[in-house]
Amino acid sequence: MGTGSSGSAAKASRAAPPRVELLRVGHRPGRDPRLSTHLALVARAFGARRMYLHPPDPRVEASLAGVRARWGGEFEVVPAPSWTSVVRDAQGPVVHLTMYGVPLARVLPRLRRPRDVLLVVGGAKVPPRLYGDATFNVSVGSQPHSEVAAVAVVLRELLGLPGARAFPGARQRIVPSARGKSVVPDRRTVP
Amino acid sequence: MGTGSSGSAAKASRAAPPRVELLRVGHRPGRDPRLSTHLALVARAFGARRMYLHPPDPRVEASLAGVRARWGGEFEVVPAPSWTSVVRDAQGPVVHLTMYGVPLARVLPRLRRPRDVLLVVGGAKVPPRLYGDATFNVSVGSQPHSEVAAVAVVLRELLGLPGARAFPGARQRIVPSARGKSVVPDRRTVP
C-alpha cells in the first residue's frame, strides 16, 4: 500500500513493514486472563493483526471484542485449539520470544524483510518442541521479565512507536492532552 | 562515569543516559501482585534503578529480592507509603505514563538530558492530582494497552535495548542459545 507521500526512490524501494501476528501458548484460563488480555491489548495498540490464543479463552476474546467496538480497528483474538497448526501455517519466520534466546538486535535485520512475521510467547509452561519449531528463539535481554514487555519492544522495533492515530471504526478517540483526559466521539466513523 | 572506551570528542560530550526510577501507584495487593511484579521485573531488566510501590506490598518486594539474589544487580522494590512524597522528592522530570497524555516521541528529547527521570504508572485508579503534579503526561499510543508495555518502551527509548549482559553479583546467568536453554553459574561473582 502506498503512503500517499512523495517519497524518494530510496524510500520507495524500502520494504513495507511486515504483517505481524502473535501466538500466545500455555494460557491458563483460571490464572492468566489479565496477563493474556494485556498481551492482546499491546499487540493491538502496537500494530499486530491478531492474537491466536492457546488454549482458547472466551473471556479474553470478549474483552478484546469490547475494546474493538469502542476503540476501532480490525484486531481480534482467535481461538487456537492447536498451537502447532498455527506455527505450521505461518507464512513467514516464527519468532519465539524467550529469555534464553539470542539477542533481539542480532535477529532484527532478518525480520524486517519478510512480509509476515509470527511472534510466539509462552506462559508458565513452554512446550519444549517450540524451541525446535521456531525459526528464531529471541531474547529481549537475557533476564527474567515479562512477555508483555517483550512483545511491545519487538513490535516497536518492527513497526515503530505507536502514534496518536485512532483506529478505523472507533466510536471514540483520545485527544492527547498535556493535563487530564480528553475523550471525544470519533466523528470520522459517521458514514 | 567513564565507559572505558576511547570515544571521540563527539561521543565524550554526549550526555550519559539518565538514571531512571519507577513509581507504581494504585497497586491493589489482593489483585495486582503479578502485574506489579511484571512491572518491577521489566524495570530491572531494562535498566531502571528501583521501583517505588504504593501502597507497599511485601509479596512484590520479596519476589524481586529473590530475583536479585539469583540474577544479580542492585534493583529493589521500595515501599512507598506516600506516593506524593516520592514525586515531590524527584530530582528530575516526573513522567506520568497515561493513554491520555501527549505522544512519547514529542517528549523524548526533553528526557534525554536530565540526570534523573522518574516514571510513574497508575493502576486501575489513578489519583487525579497526578496529572497536575507530573512534569509530563505521556502516552505510548493513545490506545488502551498495558503499563508493563509502556514502561518497557520508554526505558528502551531512554536506555537502549537490554543486551545479554549479566548483572553484577548474579549466582547464575543465561548463555544466549539459538535452541533450548543454557543457564550457567556466574563464575565472575567469585571474589
GROMACS .gro file of C-alpha atoms in nm:
model
  382
    1MET     CA    1   0.000   0.000   0.000
    2GLY     CA    2   0.125   0.348  -0.082
    3THR     CA    3   0.176   0.604   0.189
    4GLY     CA    4   0.044   0.895  -0.013
    5SER     CA    5   0.370   1.085   0.036
    6SER     CA    6   0.603   1.177  -0.249
    7GLY     CA    7   0.889   0.964  -0.120
    8SER     CA    8   1.230   0.947  -0.281
    9ALA     CA    9   1.334   0.646  -0.488
   10ALA     CA   10   1.531   0.519  -0.190
   11LYS     CA   11   1.222   0.534   0.026
   12ALA     CA   12   1.003   0.375  -0.238
   13SER     CA   13   1.235   0.075  -0.269
   14ARG     CA   14   1.228   0.014   0.103
   15ALA     CA   15   1.026  -0.284   0.214
   16ALA     CA   16   0.688  -0.221   0.374
   17PRO     CA   17   0.674  -0.318   0.742
   18PRO     CA   18   0.582  -0.683   0.796
   19ARG     CA   19   0.236  -0.801   0.890
   20VAL     CA   20   0.279  -0.925   1.244
   21GLU     CA   21   0.066  -1.177   1.428
   22LEU     CA   22   0.106  -1.304   1.783
   23LEU     CA   23   0.055  -1.653   1.921
   24ARG     CA   24   0.018  -1.694   2.296
   25VAL     CA   25   0.069  -2.055   2.411
   26GLY     CA   26   0.024  -2.202   2.757
   27HIS     CA   27  -0.253  -1.965   2.864
   28ARG     CA   28  -0.416  -2.079   3.190
   29PRO     CA   29  -0.779  -1.967   3.183
   30GLY     CA   30  -0.807  -1.973   3.563
   31ARG     CA   31  -0.496  -1.764   3.632
   32ASP     CA   32  -0.391  -1.568   3.324
   33PRO     CA   33  -0.687  -1.377   3.181
   34ARG     CA   34  -0.544  -1.041   3.286
   35LEU     CA   35  -0.195  -1.104   3.154
   36SER     CA   36  -0.322  -1.251   2.828
   37THR     CA   37  -0.557  -0.954   2.792
   38HIS     CA   38  -0.263  -0.718   2.841
   39LEU     CA   39  -0.075  -0.913   2.573
   40ALA     CA   40  -0.364  -0.879   2.329
   41LEU     CA   41  -0.411  -0.508   2.404
   42VAL     CA   42  -0.041  -0.445   2.345
   43ALA     CA   43  -0.043  -0.644   2.022
   44ARG     CA   44  -0.340  -0.438   1.903
   45ALA     CA   45  -0.208  -0.097   2.011
   46PHE     CA   46   0.136  -0.160   1.861
   47GLY     CA   47   0.004  -0.270   1.522
   48ALA     CA   48  -0.020  -0.651   1.518
   49ARG     CA   49  -0.308  -0.803   1.317
   50ARG     CA   50  -0.439  -1.064   1.557
   51MET     CA   51  -0.352  -1.280   1.857
   52TYR     CA   52  -0.400  -1.656   1.850
   53LEU     CA   53  -0.476  -1.784   2.199
   54HIS     CA   54  -0.392  -2.137   2.308
   55PRO     CA   55  -0.581  -2.282   2.477
   56PRO     CA   56  -0.882  -2.067   2.380
   57ASP     CA   57  -1.046  -1.848   2.644
   58PRO     CA   58  -1.377  -1.678   2.567
   59ARG     CA   59  -1.313  -1.418   2.841
   60VAL     CA   60  -1.011  -1.278   2.662
   61GLU     CA   61  -1.188  -1.289   2.324
   62ALA     CA   62  -1.485  -1.100   2.466
   63SER     CA   63  -1.267  -0.844   2.637
   64LEU     CA   64  -1.087  -0.758   2.312
   65ALA     CA   65  -1.411  -0.757   2.116
   66GLY     CA   66  -1.535  -0.489   2.355
   67VAL     CA   67  -1.219  -0.282   2.308
   68ARG     CA   68  -1.252  -0.314   1.932
   69ALA     CA   69  -1.616  -0.197   1.943
   70ARG     CA   70  -1.520   0.118   2.135
   71TRP     CA   71  -1.172   0.194   2.003
   72GLY     CA   72  -1.191   0.058   1.649
   73GLY     CA   73  -0.954  -0.138   1.428
   74GLU     CA   74  -0.958  -0.494   1.298
   75PHE     CA   75  -0.766  -0.667   1.574
   76GLU     CA   76  -0.913  -0.989   1.711
   77VAL     CA   77  -0.828  -1.272   1.945
   78VAL     CA   78  -0.851  -1.600   1.752
   79PRO     CA   79  -0.903  -1.924   1.947
   80ALA     CA   80  -0.626  -2.173   1.872
   81PRO     CA   81  -0.715  -2.526   1.986
   82SER     CA   82  -0.387  -2.642   1.827
   83TRP     CA   83  -0.084  -2.413   1.856
   84THR     CA   84   0.124  -2.641   1.637
   85SER     CA   85  -0.102  -2.578   1.339
   86VAL     CA   86  -0.071  -2.201   1.383
   87VAL     CA   87   0.308  -2.241   1.373
   88ARG     CA   88   0.293  -2.481   1.079
   89ASP     CA   89   0.069  -2.249   0.878
   90ALA     CA   90   0.285  -1.939   0.939
   91GLN     CA   91   0.372  -1.760   0.614
   92GLY     CA   92   0.700  -1.616   0.744
   93PRO     CA   93   0.954  -1.658   1.023
   94VAL     CA   94   0.830  -1.785   1.358
   95VAL     CA   95   0.992  -1.580   1.634
   96HIS     CA   96   0.973  -1.738   1.979
   97LEU     CA   97   1.039  -1.478   2.247
   98THR     CA   98   1.227  -1.636   2.537
   99MET     CA   99   1.486  -1.511   2.785
  100TYR     CA  100   1.708  -1.800   2.673
  101GLY     CA  101   1.726  -1.698   2.307
  102VAL     CA  102   1.973  -1.493   2.104
  103PRO     CA  103   1.965  -1.114   2.149
  104LEU     CA  104   1.693  -0.934   1.954
  105ALA     CA  105   1.941  -0.691   1.798
  106ARG     CA  106   2.114  -0.981   1.622
  107VAL     CA  107   1.792  -1.115   1.466
  108LEU     CA  108   1.616  -0.787   1.383
  109PRO     CA  109   1.770  -0.741   1.036
  110ARG     CA  110   1.623  -1.076   0.934
  111LEU     CA  111   1.274  -0.978   1.050
  112ARG     CA  112   1.243  -0.657   0.851
  113ARG     CA  113   1.222  -0.809   0.503
  114PRO     CA  114   0.961  -1.085   0.528
  115ARG     CA  115   0.604  -0.993   0.451
  116ASP     CA  116   0.473  -1.190   0.750
  117VAL     CA  117   0.615  -1.248   1.098
  118LEU     CA  118   0.463  -1.467   1.369
  119LEU     CA  119   0.568  -1.384   1.725
  120VAL     CA  120   0.518  -1.656   1.986
  121VAL     CA  121   0.520  -1.616   2.364
  122GLY     CA  122   0.481  -1.892   2.619
  123GLY     CA  123   0.315  -1.886   2.957
  124ALA     CA  124   0.434  -2.053   3.273
  125LYS     CA  125   0.500  -2.374   3.082
  126VAL     CA  126   0.657  -2.353   2.737
  127PRO     CA  127   0.621  -2.671   2.527
  128PRO     CA  128   0.982  -2.788   2.469
  129ARG     CA  129   0.924  -2.850   2.097
  130LEU     CA  130   0.856  -2.478   2.048
  131TYR     CA  131   1.233  -2.420   2.074
  132GLY     CA  132   1.279  -2.650   1.776
  133ASP     CA  133   0.977  -2.547   1.572
  134ALA     CA  134   1.058  -2.174   1.589
  135THR     CA  135   1.266  -2.013   1.315
  136PHE     CA  136   1.434  -1.798   1.580
  137ASN     CA  137   1.446  -1.809   1.959
  138VAL     CA  138   1.496  -1.448   2.057
  139SER     CA  139   1.558  -1.273   2.388
  140VAL     CA  140   1.483  -0.915   2.482
  141GLY     CA  141   1.754  -0.904   2.747
  142SER     CA  142   1.873  -1.233   2.899
  143GLN     CA  143   1.690  -1.164   3.223
  144PRO     CA  144   1.353  -1.269   3.359
  145HIS     CA  145   1.089  -1.006   3.291
  146SER     CA  146   0.754  -1.008   3.109
  147GLU     CA  147   0.612  -1.143   2.786
  148VAL     CA  148   0.406  -0.824   2.768
  149ALA     CA  149   0.724  -0.615   2.758
  150ALA     CA  150   0.894  -0.847   2.509
  151VAL     CA  151   0.604  -0.823   2.263
  152ALA     CA  152   0.585  -0.444   2.300
  153VAL     CA  153   0.954  -0.394   2.232
  154VAL     CA  154   0.968  -0.628   1.932
  155LEU     CA  155   0.663  -0.460   1.778
  156ARG     CA  156   0.816  -0.119   1.843
  157GLU     CA  157   1.134  -0.228   1.663
  158LEU     CA  158   0.946  -0.374   1.367
  159LEU     CA  159   0.662  -0.122   1.328
  160GLY     CA  160   0.779   0.190   1.512
  161LEU     CA  161   0.634   0.375   1.810
  162PRO     CA  162   0.255   0.374   1.811
  163GLY     CA  163   0.135   0.727   1.740
  164ALA     CA  164  -0.182   0.911   1.837
  165ARG     CA  165  -0.379   0.783   1.538
  166ALA     CA  166  -0.725   0.643   1.612
  167PHE     CA  167  -0.823   0.309   1.462
  168PRO     CA  168  -1.085   0.292   1.182
  169GLY     CA  169  -1.439   0.241   1.305
  170ALA     CA  170  -1.377   0.375   1.655
  171ARG     CA  171  -1.675   0.511   1.845
  172GLN     CA  172  -1.443   0.734   2.046
  173ARG     CA  173  -1.087   0.851   2.041
  174ILE     CA  174  -0.841   1.025   2.272
  175VAL     CA  175  -0.723   1.378   2.204
  176PRO     CA  176  -0.370   1.383   2.352
  177SER     CA  177  -0.354   1.624   2.646
  178ALA     CA  178  -0.073   1.777   2.848
  179ARG     CA  179  -0.303   1.762   3.154
  180GLY     CA  180  -0.609   1.549   3.222
  181LYS     CA  181  -0.823   1.334   2.994
  182SER     CA  182  -0.993   1.418   2.669
  183VAL     CA  183  -1.203   1.150   2.501
  184VAL     CA  184  -1.430   1.257   2.214
  185PRO     CA  185  -1.674   1.075   1.985
  186ASP     CA  186  -1.493   0.975   1.666
  187ARG     CA  187  -1.695   1.162   1.405
  188ARG     CA  188  -1.486   1.016   1.129
  189THR     CA  189  -1.676   0.693   1.173
  190VAL     CA  190  -2.004   0.854   1.069
  191PRO     CA  191  -2.068   0.742   0.710
  192MET     CA  192   3.118   0.750   3.488
  193GLY     CA  193   3.355   0.668   3.202
  194THR     CA  194   3.281   0.383   2.967
  195GLY     CA  195   3.643   0.274   2.936
  196SER     CA  196   3.630   0.309   2.558
  197SER     CA  197   3.842   0.558   2.366
  198GLY     CA  198   3.544   0.755   2.238
  199SER     CA  199   3.570   1.052   2.004
  200ALA     CA  200   3.522   1.405   2.135
  201ALA     CA  201   3.170   1.399   1.996
  202LYS     CA  202   3.093   1.086   2.191
  203ALA     CA  203   3.255   1.219   2.508
  204SER     CA  204   3.041   1.535   2.501
  205ARG     CA  205   2.721   1.335   2.472
  206ALA     CA  206   2.514   1.321   2.787
  207ALA     CA  207   2.518   0.997   2.984
  208PRO     CA  208   2.184   0.815   2.990
  209PRO     CA  209   1.960   0.929   3.275
  210ARG     CA  210   1.919   0.739   3.598
  211VAL     CA  211   1.561   0.615   3.579
  212GLU     CA  212   1.335   0.518   3.866
  213LEU     CA  213   0.978   0.392   3.851
  214LEU     CA  214   0.685   0.469   4.080
  215ARG     CA  215   0.382   0.241   4.070
  216VAL     CA  216   0.074   0.397   4.230
  217GLY     CA  217  -0.265   0.240   4.295
  218HIS     CA  218  -0.135  -0.113   4.344
  219ARG     CA  219  -0.406  -0.342   4.483
  220PRO     CA  220  -0.235  -0.607   4.697
  221GLY     CA  221  -0.521  -0.853   4.656
  222ARG     CA  222  -0.544  -0.830   4.278
  223ASP     CA  223  -0.224  -0.691   4.129
  224PRO     CA  224   0.079  -0.877   4.266
  225ARG     CA  225   0.150  -1.042   3.929
  226LEU     CA  226   0.118  -0.727   3.722
  227SER     CA  227   0.320  -0.520   3.967
  228THR     CA  228   0.583  -0.794   3.973
  229HIS     CA  229   0.598  -0.786   3.593
  230LEU     CA  230   0.641  -0.409   3.615
  231ALA     CA  231   0.929  -0.443   3.859
  232LEU     CA  232   1.097  -0.718   3.654
  233VAL     CA  233   1.075  -0.505   3.341
  234ALA     CA  234   1.211  -0.201   3.521
  235ARG     CA  235   1.505  -0.409   3.644
  236ALA     CA  236   1.579  -0.586   3.315
  237PHE     CA  237   1.562  -0.262   3.114
  238GLY     CA  238   1.797  -0.071   3.341
  239ALA     CA  239   1.590   0.126   3.595
  240ARG     CA  240   1.739   0.167   3.943
  241ARG     CA  241   1.441   0.088   4.165
  242MET     CA  242   1.062   0.072   4.178
  243TYR     CA  243   0.866   0.256   4.445
  244LEU     CA  244   0.544   0.069   4.521
  245HIS     CA  245   0.234   0.243   4.656
  246PRO     CA  246   0.074   0.109   4.860
  247PRO     CA  247   0.356  -0.120   4.975
  248ASP     CA  248   0.324  -0.495   4.922
  249PRO     CA  249   0.575  -0.731   5.088
  250ARG     CA  250   0.492  -1.003   4.830
  251VAL     CA  251   0.627  -0.796   4.544
  252GLU     CA  252   0.929  -0.685   4.746
  253ALA     CA  253   1.011  -1.046   4.835
  254SER     CA  254   0.965  -1.165   4.480
  255LEU     CA  255   1.214  -0.912   4.346
  256ALA     CA  256   1.457  -0.977   4.630
  257GLY     CA  257   1.460  -1.341   4.518
  258VAL     CA  258   1.527  -1.244   4.157
  259ARG     CA  259   1.809  -1.017   4.268
  260ALA     CA  260   1.968  -1.293   4.474
  261ARG     CA  261   1.973  -1.528   4.174
  262TRP     CA  262   2.023  -1.291   3.882
  263GLY     CA  263   2.222  -1.009   4.040
  264GLY     CA  264   2.215  -0.634   4.017
  265GLU     CA  265   2.114  -0.362   4.261
  266PHE     CA  266   1.746  -0.326   4.170
  267GLU     CA  267   1.498  -0.319   4.456
  268VAL     CA  268   1.131  -0.259   4.525
  269VAL     CA  269   1.100   0.026   4.775
  270PRO     CA  270   0.778   0.053   4.982
  271ALA     CA  271   0.617   0.395   4.932
  272PRO     CA  272   0.350   0.467   5.197
  273SER     CA  273   0.317   0.816   5.043
  274TRP     CA  274   0.338   0.845   4.665
  275THR     CA  275   0.321   1.224   4.680
  276SER     CA  276   0.649   1.244   4.869
  277VAL     CA  277   0.822   1.027   4.606
  278VAL     CA  278   0.700   1.271   4.340
  279ARG     CA  279   0.794   1.574   4.549
  280ASP     CA  280   1.145   1.442   4.615
  281ALA     CA  281   1.215   1.359   4.249
  282GLN     CA  282   1.544   1.509   4.127
  283GLY     CA  283   1.434   1.537   3.764
  284PRO     CA  284   1.124   1.536   3.545
  285VAL     CA  285   0.826   1.328   3.661
  286VAL     CA  286   0.685   1.140   3.363
  287HIS     CA  287   0.335   1.004   3.415
  288LEU     CA  288   0.257   0.736   3.158
  289THR     CA  289  -0.109   0.752   3.058
  290MET     CA  290  -0.301   0.680   2.740
  291TYR     CA  291  -0.441   1.035   2.765
  292GLY     CA  292  -0.106   1.213   2.751
  293VAL     CA  293   0.099   1.365   2.471
  294PRO     CA  294   0.282   1.126   2.237
  295LEU     CA  295   0.611   0.992   2.371
  296ALA     CA  296   0.801   1.096   2.057
  297ARG     CA  297   0.723   1.460   2.132
  298VAL     CA  298   0.858   1.446   2.489
  299LEU     CA  299   1.158   1.216   2.439
  300PRO     CA  300   1.408   1.491   2.351
  301ARG     CA  301   1.338   1.655   2.687
  302LEU     CA  302   1.402   1.330   2.876
  303ARG     CA  303   1.748   1.258   2.739
  304ARG     CA  304   1.936   1.542   2.907
  305PRO     CA  305   1.832   1.529   3.273
  306ARG     CA  306   2.044   1.322   3.507
  307ASP     CA  307   1.736   1.173   3.677
  308VAL     CA  308   1.395   1.071   3.543
  309LEU     CA  309   1.104   0.938   3.748
  310LEU     CA  310   0.847   0.734   3.554
  311VAL     CA  311   0.503   0.696   3.714
  312VAL     CA  312   0.234   0.443   3.622
  313GLY     CA  313  -0.108   0.416   3.775
  314GLY     CA  314  -0.320   0.112   3.841
  315ALA     CA  315  -0.694   0.078   3.797
  316LYS     CA  316  -0.748   0.409   3.977
  317VAL     CA  317  -0.514   0.697   3.903
  318PRO     CA  318  -0.522   0.979   4.161
  319PRO     CA  319  -0.645   1.285   3.966
  320ARG     CA  320  -0.379   1.513   4.113
  321LEU     CA  321  -0.108   1.302   3.946
  322TYR     CA  322  -0.200   1.468   3.615
  323GLY     CA  323  -0.118   1.803   3.771
  324ASP     CA  324   0.185   1.700   3.977
  325ALA     CA  325   0.363   1.531   3.684
  326THR     CA  326   0.607   1.730   3.472
  327PHE     CA  327   0.479   1.546   3.166
  328ASN     CA  328   0.176   1.327   3.097
  329VAL     CA  329   0.294   1.096   2.821
  330SER     CA  330   0.120   0.834   2.608
  331VAL     CA  331   0.274   0.538   2.430
  332GLY     CA  332  -0.001   0.524   2.169
  333SER     CA  333  -0.339   0.679   2.251
  334GLN     CA  334  -0.498   0.338   2.294
  335PRO     CA  335  -0.569   0.120   2.595
  336HIS     CA  336  -0.292  -0.133   2.649
  337SER     CA  337  -0.060  -0.211   2.941
  338GLU     CA  338   0.153  -0.018   3.188
  339VAL     CA  339   0.406  -0.301   3.155
  340ALA     CA  340   0.445  -0.228   2.784
  341ALA     CA  341   0.457   0.147   2.837
  342VAL     CA  342   0.740   0.119   3.088
  343ALA     CA  343   0.934  -0.121   2.866
  344VAL     CA  344   0.912   0.104   2.562
  345VAL     CA  345   1.006   0.423   2.747
  346LEU     CA  346   1.307   0.252   2.905
  347ARG     CA  347   1.408   0.113   2.568
  348GLU     CA  348   1.396   0.465   2.420
  349LEU     CA  349   1.595   0.617   2.706
  350LEU     CA  350   1.848   0.342   2.779
  351GLY     CA  351   1.854   0.125   2.465
  352LEU     CA  352   1.768  -0.240   2.411
  353PRO     CA  353   1.872  -0.458   2.703
  354GLY     CA  354   2.162  -0.676   2.594
  355ALA     CA  355   2.280  -1.017   2.707
  356ARG     CA  356   2.492  -0.876   2.991
  357ALA     CA  357   2.453  -1.043   3.329
  358PHE     CA  358   2.407  -0.823   3.634
  359PRO     CA  359   2.686  -0.791   3.895
  360GLY     CA  360   2.663  -1.039   4.179
  361ALA     CA  361   2.450  -1.293   3.989
  362ARG     CA  362   2.465  -1.655   4.103
  363GLN     CA  363   2.372  -1.767   3.753
  364ARG     CA  364   2.343  -1.627   3.405
  365ILE     CA  365   2.195  -1.722   3.071
  366VAL     CA  366   2.415  -1.807   2.776
  367PRO     CA  367   2.206  -1.698   2.475
  368SER     CA  368   2.112  -2.002   2.264
  369ALA     CA  369   1.966  -2.046   1.919
  370ARG     CA  370   1.785  -2.357   2.054
  371GLY     CA  371   1.695  -2.455   2.408
  372LYS     CA  372   1.809  -2.322   2.743
  373SER     CA  373   2.156  -2.267   2.880
  374VAL     CA  374   2.192  -2.138   3.235
  375VAL     CA  375   2.536  -2.149   3.395
  376PRO     CA  376   2.679  -2.048   3.733
  377ASP     CA  377   2.816  -1.694   3.707
  378ARG     CA  378   3.183  -1.751   3.794
  379ARG     CA  379   3.252  -1.380   3.769
  380THR     CA  380   3.086  -1.338   4.105
  381VAL     CA  381   3.353  -1.548   4.280
  382PRO     CA  382   3.582  -1.299   4.456
   0.00000   0.00000   0.00000
